[in-house]
mmCIF file of N, CA and C in Angstrom:
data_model
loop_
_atom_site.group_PDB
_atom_site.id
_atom_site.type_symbol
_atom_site.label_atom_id
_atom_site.label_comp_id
_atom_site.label_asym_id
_atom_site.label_seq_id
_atom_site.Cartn_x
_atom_site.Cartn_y
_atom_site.Cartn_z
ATOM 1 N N UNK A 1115 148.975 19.217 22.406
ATOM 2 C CA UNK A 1115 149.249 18.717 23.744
ATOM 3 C C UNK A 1115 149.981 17.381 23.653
ATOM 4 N N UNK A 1116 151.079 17.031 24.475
ATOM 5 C CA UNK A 1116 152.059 15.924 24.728
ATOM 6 C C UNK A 1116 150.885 14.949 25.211
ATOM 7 N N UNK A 1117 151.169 13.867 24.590
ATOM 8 C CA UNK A 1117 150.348 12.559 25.453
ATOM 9 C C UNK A 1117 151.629 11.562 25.158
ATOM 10 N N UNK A 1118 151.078 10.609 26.749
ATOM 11 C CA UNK A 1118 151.712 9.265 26.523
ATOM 12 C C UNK A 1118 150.918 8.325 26.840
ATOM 13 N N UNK A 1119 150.165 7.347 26.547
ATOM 14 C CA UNK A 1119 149.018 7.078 27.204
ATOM 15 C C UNK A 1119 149.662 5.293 27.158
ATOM 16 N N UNK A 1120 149.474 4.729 28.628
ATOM 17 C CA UNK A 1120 150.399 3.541 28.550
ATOM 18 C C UNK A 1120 148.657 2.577 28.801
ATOM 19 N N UNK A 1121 148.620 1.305 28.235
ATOM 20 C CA UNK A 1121 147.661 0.694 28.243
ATOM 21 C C UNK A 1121 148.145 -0.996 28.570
ATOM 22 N N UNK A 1122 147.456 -1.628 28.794
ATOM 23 C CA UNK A 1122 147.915 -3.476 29.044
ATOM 24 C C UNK A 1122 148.563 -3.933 29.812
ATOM 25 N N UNK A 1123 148.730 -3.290 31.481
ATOM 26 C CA UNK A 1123 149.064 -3.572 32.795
ATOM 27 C C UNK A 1123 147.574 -4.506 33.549
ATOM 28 N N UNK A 1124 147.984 -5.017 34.336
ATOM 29 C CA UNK A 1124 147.335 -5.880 35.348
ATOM 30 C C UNK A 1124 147.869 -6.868 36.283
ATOM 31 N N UNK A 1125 147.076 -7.862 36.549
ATOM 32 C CA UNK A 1125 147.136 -8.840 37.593
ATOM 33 C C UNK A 1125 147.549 -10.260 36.608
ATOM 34 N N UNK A 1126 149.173 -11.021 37.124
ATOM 35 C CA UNK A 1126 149.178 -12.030 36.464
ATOM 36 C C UNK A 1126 150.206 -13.247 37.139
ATOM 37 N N UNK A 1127 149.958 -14.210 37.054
ATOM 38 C CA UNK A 1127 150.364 -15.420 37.921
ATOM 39 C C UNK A 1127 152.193 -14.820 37.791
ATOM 40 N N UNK A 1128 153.174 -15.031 38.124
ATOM 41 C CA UNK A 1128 154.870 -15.625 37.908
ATOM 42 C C UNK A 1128 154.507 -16.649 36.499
ATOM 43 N N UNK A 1129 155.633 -16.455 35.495
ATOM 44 C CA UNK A 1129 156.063 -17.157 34.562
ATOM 45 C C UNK A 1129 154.807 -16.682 33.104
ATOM 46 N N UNK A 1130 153.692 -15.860 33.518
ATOM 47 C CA UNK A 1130 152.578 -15.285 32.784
ATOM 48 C C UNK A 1130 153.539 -13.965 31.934
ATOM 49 N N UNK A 1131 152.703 -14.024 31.325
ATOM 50 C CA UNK A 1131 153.171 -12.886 30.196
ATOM 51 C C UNK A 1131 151.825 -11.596 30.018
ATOM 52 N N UNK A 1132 152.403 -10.419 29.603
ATOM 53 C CA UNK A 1132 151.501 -9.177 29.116
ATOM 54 C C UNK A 1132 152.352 -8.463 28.119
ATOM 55 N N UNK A 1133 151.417 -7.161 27.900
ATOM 56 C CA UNK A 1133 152.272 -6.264 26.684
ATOM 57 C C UNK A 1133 151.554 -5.063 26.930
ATOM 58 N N UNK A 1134 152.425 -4.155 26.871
ATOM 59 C CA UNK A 1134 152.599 -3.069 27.545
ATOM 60 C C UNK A 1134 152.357 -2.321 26.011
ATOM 61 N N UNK A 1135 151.338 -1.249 26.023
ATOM 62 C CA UNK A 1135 151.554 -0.434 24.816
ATOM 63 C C UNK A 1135 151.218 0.701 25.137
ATOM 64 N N UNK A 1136 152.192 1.868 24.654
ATOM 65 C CA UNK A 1136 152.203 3.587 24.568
ATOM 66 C C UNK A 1136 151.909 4.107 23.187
ATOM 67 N N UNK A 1137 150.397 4.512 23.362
ATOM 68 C CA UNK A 1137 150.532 5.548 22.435
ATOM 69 C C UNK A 1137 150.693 7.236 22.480
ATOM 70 N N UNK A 1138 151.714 7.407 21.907
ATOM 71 C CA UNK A 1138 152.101 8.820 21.630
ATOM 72 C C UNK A 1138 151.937 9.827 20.824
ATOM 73 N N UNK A 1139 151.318 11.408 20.855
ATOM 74 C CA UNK A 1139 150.985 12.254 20.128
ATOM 75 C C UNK A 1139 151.369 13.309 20.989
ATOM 76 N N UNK A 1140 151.318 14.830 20.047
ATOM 77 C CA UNK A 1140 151.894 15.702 20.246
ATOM 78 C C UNK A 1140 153.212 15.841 20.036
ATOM 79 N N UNK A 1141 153.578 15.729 19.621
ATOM 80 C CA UNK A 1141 155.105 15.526 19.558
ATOM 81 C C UNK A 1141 155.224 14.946 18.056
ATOM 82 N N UNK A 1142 156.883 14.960 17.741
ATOM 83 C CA UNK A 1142 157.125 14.530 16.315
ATOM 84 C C UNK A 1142 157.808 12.815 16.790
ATOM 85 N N UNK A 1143 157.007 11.857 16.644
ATOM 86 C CA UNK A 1143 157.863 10.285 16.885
ATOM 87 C C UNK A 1143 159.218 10.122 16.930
ATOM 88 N N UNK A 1144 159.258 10.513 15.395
ATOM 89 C CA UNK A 1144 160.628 10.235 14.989
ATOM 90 C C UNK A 1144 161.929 11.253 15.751
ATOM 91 N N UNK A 1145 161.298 11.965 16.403
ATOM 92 C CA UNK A 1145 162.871 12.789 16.415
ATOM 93 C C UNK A 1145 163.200 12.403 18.536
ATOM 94 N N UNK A 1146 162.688 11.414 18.643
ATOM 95 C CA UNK A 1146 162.374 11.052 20.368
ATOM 96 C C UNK A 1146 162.604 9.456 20.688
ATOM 97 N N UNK A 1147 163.543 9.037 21.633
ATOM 98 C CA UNK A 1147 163.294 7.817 21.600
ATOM 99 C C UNK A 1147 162.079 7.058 22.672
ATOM 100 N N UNK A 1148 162.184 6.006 23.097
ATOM 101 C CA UNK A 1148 160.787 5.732 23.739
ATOM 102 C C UNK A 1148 161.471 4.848 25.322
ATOM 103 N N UNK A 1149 160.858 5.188 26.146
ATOM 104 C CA UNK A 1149 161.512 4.443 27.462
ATOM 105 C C UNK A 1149 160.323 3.685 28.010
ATOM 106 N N UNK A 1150 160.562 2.742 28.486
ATOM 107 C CA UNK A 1150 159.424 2.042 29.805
ATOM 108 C C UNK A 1150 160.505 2.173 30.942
ATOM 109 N N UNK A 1151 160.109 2.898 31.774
ATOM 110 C CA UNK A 1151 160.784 2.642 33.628
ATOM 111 C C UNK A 1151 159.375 2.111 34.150
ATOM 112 N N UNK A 1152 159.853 1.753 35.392
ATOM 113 C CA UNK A 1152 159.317 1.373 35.821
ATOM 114 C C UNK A 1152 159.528 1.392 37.725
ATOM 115 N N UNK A 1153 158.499 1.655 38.323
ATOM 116 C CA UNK A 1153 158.686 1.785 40.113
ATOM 117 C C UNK A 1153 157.748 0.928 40.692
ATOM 118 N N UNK A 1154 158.620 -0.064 42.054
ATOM 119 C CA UNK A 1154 157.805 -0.915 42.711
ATOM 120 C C UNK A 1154 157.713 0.119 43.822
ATOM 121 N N UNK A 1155 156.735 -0.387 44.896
ATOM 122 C CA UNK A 1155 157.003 0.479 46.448
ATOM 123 C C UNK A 1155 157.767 0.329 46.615
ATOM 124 N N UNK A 1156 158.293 1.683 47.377
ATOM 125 C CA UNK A 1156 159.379 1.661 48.554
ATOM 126 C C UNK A 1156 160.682 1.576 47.642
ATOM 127 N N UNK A 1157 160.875 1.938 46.535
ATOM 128 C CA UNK A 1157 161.926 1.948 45.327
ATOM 129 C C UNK A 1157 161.752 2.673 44.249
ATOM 130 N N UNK A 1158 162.702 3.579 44.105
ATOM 131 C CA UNK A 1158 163.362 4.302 42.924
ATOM 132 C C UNK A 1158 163.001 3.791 41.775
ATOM 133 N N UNK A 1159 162.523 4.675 40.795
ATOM 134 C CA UNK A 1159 161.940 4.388 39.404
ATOM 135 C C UNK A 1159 163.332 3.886 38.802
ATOM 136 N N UNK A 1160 163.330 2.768 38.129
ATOM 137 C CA UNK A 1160 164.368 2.170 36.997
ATOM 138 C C UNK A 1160 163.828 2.144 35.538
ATOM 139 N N UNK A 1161 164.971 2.207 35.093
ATOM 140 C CA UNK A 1161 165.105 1.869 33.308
ATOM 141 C C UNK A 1161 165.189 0.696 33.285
ATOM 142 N N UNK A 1162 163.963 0.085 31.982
ATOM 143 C CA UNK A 1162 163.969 -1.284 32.017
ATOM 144 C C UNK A 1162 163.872 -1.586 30.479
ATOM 145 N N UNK A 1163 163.436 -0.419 29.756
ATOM 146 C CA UNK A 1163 163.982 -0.686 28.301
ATOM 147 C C UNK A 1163 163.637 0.633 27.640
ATOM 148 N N UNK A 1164 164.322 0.684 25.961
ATOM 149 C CA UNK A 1164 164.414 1.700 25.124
ATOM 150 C C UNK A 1164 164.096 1.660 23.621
ATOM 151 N N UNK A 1165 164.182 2.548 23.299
ATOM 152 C CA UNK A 1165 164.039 2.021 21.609
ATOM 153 C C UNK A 1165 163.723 3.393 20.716
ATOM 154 N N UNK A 1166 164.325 3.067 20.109
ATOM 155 C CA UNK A 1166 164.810 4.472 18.749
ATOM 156 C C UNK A 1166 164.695 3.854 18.067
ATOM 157 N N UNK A 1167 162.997 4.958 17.879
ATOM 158 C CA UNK A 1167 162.138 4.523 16.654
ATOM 159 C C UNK A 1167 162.726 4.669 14.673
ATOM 160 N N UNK A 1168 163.589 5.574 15.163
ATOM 161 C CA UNK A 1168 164.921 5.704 13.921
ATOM 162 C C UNK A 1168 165.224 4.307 13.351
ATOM 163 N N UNK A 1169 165.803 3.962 13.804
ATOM 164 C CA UNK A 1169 166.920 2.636 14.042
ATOM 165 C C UNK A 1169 166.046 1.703 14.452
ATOM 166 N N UNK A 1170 165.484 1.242 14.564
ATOM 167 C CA UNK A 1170 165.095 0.537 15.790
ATOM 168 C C UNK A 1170 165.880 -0.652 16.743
ATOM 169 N N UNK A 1171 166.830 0.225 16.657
ATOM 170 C CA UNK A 1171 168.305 -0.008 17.952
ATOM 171 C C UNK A 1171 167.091 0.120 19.254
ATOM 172 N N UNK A 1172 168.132 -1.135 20.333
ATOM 173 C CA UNK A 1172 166.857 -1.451 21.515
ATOM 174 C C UNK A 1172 167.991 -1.500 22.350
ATOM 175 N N UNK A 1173 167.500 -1.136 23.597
ATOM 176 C CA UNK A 1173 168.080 -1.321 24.973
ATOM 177 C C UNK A 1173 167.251 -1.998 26.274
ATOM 178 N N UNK A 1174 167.978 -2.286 26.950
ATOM 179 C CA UNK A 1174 167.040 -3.629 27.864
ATOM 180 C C UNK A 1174 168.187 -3.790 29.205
ATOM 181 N N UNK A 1175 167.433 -3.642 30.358
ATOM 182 C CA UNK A 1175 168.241 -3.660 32.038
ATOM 183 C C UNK A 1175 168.415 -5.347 32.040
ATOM 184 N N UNK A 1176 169.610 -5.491 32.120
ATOM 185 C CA UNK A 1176 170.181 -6.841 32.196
ATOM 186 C C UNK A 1176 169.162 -7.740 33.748
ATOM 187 N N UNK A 1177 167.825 -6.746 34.082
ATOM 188 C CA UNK A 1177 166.882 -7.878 35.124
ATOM 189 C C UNK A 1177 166.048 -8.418 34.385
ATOM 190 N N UNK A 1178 165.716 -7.704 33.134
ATOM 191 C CA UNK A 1178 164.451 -7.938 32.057
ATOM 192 C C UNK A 1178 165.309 -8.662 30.427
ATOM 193 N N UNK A 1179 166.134 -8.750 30.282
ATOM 194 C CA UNK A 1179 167.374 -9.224 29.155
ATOM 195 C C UNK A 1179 166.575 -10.748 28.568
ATOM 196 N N UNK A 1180 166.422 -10.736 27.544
ATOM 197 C CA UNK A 1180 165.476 -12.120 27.224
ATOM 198 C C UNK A 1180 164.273 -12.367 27.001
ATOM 199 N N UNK A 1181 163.524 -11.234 28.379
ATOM 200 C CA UNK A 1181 162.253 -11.600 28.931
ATOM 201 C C UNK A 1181 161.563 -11.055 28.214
ATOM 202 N N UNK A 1182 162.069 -9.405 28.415
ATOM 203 C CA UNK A 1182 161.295 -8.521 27.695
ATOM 204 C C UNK A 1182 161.667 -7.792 26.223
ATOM 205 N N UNK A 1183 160.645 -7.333 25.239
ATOM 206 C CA UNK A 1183 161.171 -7.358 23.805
ATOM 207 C C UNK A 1183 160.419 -6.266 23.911
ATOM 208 N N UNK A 1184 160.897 -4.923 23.503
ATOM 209 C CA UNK A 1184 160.209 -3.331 23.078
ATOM 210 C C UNK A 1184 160.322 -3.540 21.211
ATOM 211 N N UNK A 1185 159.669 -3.026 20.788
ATOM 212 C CA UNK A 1185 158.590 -2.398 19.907
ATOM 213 C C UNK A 1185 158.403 -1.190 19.134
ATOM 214 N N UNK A 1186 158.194 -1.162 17.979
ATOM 215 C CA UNK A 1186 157.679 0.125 17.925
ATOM 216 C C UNK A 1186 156.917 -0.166 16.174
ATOM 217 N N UNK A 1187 155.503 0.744 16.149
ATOM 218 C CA UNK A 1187 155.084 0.900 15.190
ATOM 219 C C UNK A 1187 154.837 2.417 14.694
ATOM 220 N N UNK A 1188 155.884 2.833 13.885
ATOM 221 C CA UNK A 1188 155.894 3.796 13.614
ATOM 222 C C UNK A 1188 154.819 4.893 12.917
ATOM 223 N N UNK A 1189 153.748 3.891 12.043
ATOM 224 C CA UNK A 1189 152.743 4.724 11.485
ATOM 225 C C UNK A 1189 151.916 4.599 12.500
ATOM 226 N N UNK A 1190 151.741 4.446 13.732
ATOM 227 C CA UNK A 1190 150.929 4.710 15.148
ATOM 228 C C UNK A 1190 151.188 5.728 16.008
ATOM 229 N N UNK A 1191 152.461 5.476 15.689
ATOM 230 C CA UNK A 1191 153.101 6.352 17.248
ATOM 231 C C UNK A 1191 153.553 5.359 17.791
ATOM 232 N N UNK A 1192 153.403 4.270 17.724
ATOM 233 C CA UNK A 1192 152.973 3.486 19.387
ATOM 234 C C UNK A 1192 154.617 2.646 19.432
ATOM 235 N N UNK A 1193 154.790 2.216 20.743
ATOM 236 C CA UNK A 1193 155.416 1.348 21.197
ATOM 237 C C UNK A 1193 154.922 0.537 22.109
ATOM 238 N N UNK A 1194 155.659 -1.093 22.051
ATOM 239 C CA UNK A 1194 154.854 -2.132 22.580
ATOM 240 C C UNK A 1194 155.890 -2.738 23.866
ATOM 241 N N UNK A 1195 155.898 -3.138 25.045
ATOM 242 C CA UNK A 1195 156.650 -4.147 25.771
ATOM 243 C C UNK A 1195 155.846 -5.383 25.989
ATOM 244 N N UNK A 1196 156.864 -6.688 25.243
ATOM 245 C CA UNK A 1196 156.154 -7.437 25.264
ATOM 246 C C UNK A 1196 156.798 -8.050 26.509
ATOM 247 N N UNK A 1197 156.303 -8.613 27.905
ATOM 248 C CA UNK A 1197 156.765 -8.921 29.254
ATOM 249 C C UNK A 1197 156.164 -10.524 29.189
ATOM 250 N N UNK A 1198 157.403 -11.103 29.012
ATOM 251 C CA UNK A 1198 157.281 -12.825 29.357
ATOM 252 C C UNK A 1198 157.716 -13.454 30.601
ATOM 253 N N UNK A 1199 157.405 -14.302 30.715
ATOM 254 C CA UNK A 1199 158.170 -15.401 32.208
ATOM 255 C C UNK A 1199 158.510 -14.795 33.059
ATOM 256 N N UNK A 1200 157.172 -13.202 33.401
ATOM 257 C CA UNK A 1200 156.908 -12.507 34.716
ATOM 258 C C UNK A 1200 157.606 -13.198 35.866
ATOM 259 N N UNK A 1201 157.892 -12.613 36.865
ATOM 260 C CA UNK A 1201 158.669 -12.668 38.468
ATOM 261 C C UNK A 1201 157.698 -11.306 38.960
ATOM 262 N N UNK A 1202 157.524 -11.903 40.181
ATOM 263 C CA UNK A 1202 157.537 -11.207 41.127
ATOM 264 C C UNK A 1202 157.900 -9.992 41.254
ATOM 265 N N UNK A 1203 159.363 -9.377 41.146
ATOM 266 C CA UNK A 1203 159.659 -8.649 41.212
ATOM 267 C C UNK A 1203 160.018 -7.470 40.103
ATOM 268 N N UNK A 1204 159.055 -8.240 39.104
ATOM 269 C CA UNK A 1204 158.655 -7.420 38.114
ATOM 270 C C UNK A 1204 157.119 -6.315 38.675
ATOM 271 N N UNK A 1205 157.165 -6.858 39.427
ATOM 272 C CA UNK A 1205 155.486 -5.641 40.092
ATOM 273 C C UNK A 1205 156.077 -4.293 40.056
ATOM 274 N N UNK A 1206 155.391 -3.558 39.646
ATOM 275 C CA UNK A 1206 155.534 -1.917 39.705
ATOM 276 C C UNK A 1206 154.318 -1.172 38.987
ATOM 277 N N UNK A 1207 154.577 -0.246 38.930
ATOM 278 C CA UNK A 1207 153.885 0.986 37.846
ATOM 279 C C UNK A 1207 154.919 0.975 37.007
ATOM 280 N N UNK A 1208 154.588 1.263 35.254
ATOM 281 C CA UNK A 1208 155.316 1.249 34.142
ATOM 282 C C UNK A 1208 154.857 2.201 33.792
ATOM 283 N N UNK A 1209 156.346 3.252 33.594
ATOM 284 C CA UNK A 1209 155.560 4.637 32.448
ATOM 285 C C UNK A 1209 156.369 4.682 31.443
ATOM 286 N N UNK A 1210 155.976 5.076 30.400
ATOM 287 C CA UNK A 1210 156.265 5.285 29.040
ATOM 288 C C UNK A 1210 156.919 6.792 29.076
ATOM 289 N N UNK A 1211 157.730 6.795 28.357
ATOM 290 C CA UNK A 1211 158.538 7.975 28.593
ATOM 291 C C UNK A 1211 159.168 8.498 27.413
ATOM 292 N N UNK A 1212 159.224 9.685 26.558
ATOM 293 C CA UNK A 1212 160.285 9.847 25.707
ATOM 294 C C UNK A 1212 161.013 11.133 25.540
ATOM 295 N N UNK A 1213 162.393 10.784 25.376
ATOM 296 C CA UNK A 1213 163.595 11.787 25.313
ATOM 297 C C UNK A 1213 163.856 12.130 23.830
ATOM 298 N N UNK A 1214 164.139 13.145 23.496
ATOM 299 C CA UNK A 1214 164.638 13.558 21.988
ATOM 300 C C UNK A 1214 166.127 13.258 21.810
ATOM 301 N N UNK A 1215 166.100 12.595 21.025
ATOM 302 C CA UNK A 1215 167.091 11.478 20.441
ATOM 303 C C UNK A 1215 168.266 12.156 20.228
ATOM 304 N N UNK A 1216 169.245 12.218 21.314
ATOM 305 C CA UNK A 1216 170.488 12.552 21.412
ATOM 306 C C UNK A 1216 171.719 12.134 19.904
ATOM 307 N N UNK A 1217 172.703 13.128 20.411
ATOM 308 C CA UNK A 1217 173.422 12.477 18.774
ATOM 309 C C UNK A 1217 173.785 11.399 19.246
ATOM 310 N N UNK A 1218 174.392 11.167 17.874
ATOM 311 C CA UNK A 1218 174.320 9.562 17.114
ATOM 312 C C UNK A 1218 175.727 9.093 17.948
ATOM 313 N N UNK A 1219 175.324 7.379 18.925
ATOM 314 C CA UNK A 1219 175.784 6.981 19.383
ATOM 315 C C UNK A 1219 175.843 7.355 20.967
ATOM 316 N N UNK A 1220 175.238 8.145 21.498
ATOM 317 C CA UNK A 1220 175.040 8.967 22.947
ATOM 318 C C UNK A 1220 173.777 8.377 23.558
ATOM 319 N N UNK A 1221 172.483 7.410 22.794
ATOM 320 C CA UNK A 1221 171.313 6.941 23.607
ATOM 321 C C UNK A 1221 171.691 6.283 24.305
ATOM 322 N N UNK A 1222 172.602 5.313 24.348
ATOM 323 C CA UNK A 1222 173.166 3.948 24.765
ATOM 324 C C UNK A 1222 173.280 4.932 26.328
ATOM 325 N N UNK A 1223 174.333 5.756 26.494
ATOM 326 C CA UNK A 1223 174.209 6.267 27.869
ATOM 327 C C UNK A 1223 173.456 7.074 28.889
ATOM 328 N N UNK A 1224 172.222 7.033 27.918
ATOM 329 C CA UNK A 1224 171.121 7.926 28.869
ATOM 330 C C UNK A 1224 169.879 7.346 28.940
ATOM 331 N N UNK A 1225 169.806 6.191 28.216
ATOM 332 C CA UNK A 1225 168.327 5.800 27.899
ATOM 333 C C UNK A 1225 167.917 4.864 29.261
ATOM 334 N N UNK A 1226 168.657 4.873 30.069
ATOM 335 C CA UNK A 1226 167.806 4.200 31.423
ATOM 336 C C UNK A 1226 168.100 5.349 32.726
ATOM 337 N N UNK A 1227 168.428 6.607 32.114
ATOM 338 C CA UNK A 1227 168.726 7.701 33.178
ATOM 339 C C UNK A 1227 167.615 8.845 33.036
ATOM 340 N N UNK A 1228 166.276 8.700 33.902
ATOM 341 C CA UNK A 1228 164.876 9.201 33.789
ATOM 342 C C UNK A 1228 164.990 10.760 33.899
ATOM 343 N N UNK A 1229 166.249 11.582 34.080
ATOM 344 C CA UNK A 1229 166.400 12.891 33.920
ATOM 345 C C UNK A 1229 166.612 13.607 32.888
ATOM 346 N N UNK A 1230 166.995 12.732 31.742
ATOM 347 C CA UNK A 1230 167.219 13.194 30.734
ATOM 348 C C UNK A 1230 165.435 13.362 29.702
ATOM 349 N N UNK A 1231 164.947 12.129 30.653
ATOM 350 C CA UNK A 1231 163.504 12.424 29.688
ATOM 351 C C UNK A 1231 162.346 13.605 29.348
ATOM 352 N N UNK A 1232 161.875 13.888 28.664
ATOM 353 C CA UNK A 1232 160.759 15.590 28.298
ATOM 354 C C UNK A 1232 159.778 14.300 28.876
ATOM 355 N N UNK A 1233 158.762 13.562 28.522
ATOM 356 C CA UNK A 1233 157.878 13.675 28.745
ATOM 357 C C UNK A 1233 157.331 12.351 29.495
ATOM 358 N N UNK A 1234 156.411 12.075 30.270
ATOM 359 C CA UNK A 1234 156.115 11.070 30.769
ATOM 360 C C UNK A 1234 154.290 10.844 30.292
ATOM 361 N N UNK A 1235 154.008 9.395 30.830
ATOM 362 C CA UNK A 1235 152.726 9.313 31.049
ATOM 363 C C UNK A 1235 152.263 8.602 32.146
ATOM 364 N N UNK A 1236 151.032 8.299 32.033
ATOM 365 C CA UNK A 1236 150.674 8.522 33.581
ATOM 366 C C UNK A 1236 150.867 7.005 34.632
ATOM 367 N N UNK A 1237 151.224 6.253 33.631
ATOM 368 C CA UNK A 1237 151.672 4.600 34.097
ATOM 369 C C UNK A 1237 150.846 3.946 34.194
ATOM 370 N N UNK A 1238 150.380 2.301 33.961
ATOM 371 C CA UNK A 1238 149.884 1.519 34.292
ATOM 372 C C UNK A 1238 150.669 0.250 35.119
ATOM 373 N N UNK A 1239 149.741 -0.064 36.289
ATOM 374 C CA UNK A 1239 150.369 -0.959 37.275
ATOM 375 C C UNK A 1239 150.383 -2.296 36.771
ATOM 376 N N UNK A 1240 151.273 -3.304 37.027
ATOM 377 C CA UNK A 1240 152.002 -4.860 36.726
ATOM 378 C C UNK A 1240 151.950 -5.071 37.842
ATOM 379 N N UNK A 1241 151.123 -6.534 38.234
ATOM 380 C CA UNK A 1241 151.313 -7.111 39.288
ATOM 381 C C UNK A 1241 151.525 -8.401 39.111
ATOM 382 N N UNK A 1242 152.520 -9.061 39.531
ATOM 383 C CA UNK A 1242 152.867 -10.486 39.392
ATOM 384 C C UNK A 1242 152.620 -11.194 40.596
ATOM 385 N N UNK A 1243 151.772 -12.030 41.055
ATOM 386 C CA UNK A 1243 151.338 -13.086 42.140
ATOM 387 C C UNK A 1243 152.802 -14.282 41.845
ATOM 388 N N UNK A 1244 152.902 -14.361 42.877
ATOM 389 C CA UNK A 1244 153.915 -15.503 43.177
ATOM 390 C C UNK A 1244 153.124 -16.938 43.541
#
């Protein structure tokens, strides 16, 4: 059975930091890359970062660029988002997500496009107090 199991969401002041971790089974790691999207209310789920556990080539939505740093430990499964100098409008649900790793040089254009992904998990909520 596919799992994505996302853990280390909560409640945290603006400019506070957390870390977001997915662990993944069922599936083969290596042949999948790893997504965090993410949805506030009343708004469309976005791509907010990536990472091919191959390579560990990373991708990151120029709102999170700096802030946030993805992860991956390969003899786990797991991948980590580490979320610094929180905003506000970082609040959402975060799900962990992974797509099977397109050929070489093709992630770059799909890895923040949530249709291309096989599998999801069930999200944990980020709330940033202003």
């Amino acid at each position: 059975e596919v799992q994505l199991v996302e853990s280390g969401g909560g409640l945290v002041q603006a400019g506070g930091s957390l870390r977001l971790t997915c662990v993944a089974s069922g599936f083969s790691f290596d042949d999948y890359a790893i997504g965090w999207f993410r949805q506030a209310p009343g708004k469309e789920r976005e791509g907010v970062s990536c990472i091919n556990p191959r390579d560990s080539s990373t991708y990151y939505a120029d709102s999170v660029k700096w802030r946030f740093t993805i992860s991956s430990d390969n003899t786990k499964n797991t991948v980590f988002l580490q979320m610094n100098d929180l905003k506000a409008e970082d609040t959402g649900v975060y799900y962990c997500s992974a797509v099977r790793l397109p050929a070489e040089g093709a992630l770059v254009r799909i890895a923040f496009l949530d249709y291309f992904y096989d599998y999801w998990g069930q999200g944990t909520q980020v709330t940033v107090s202003s």
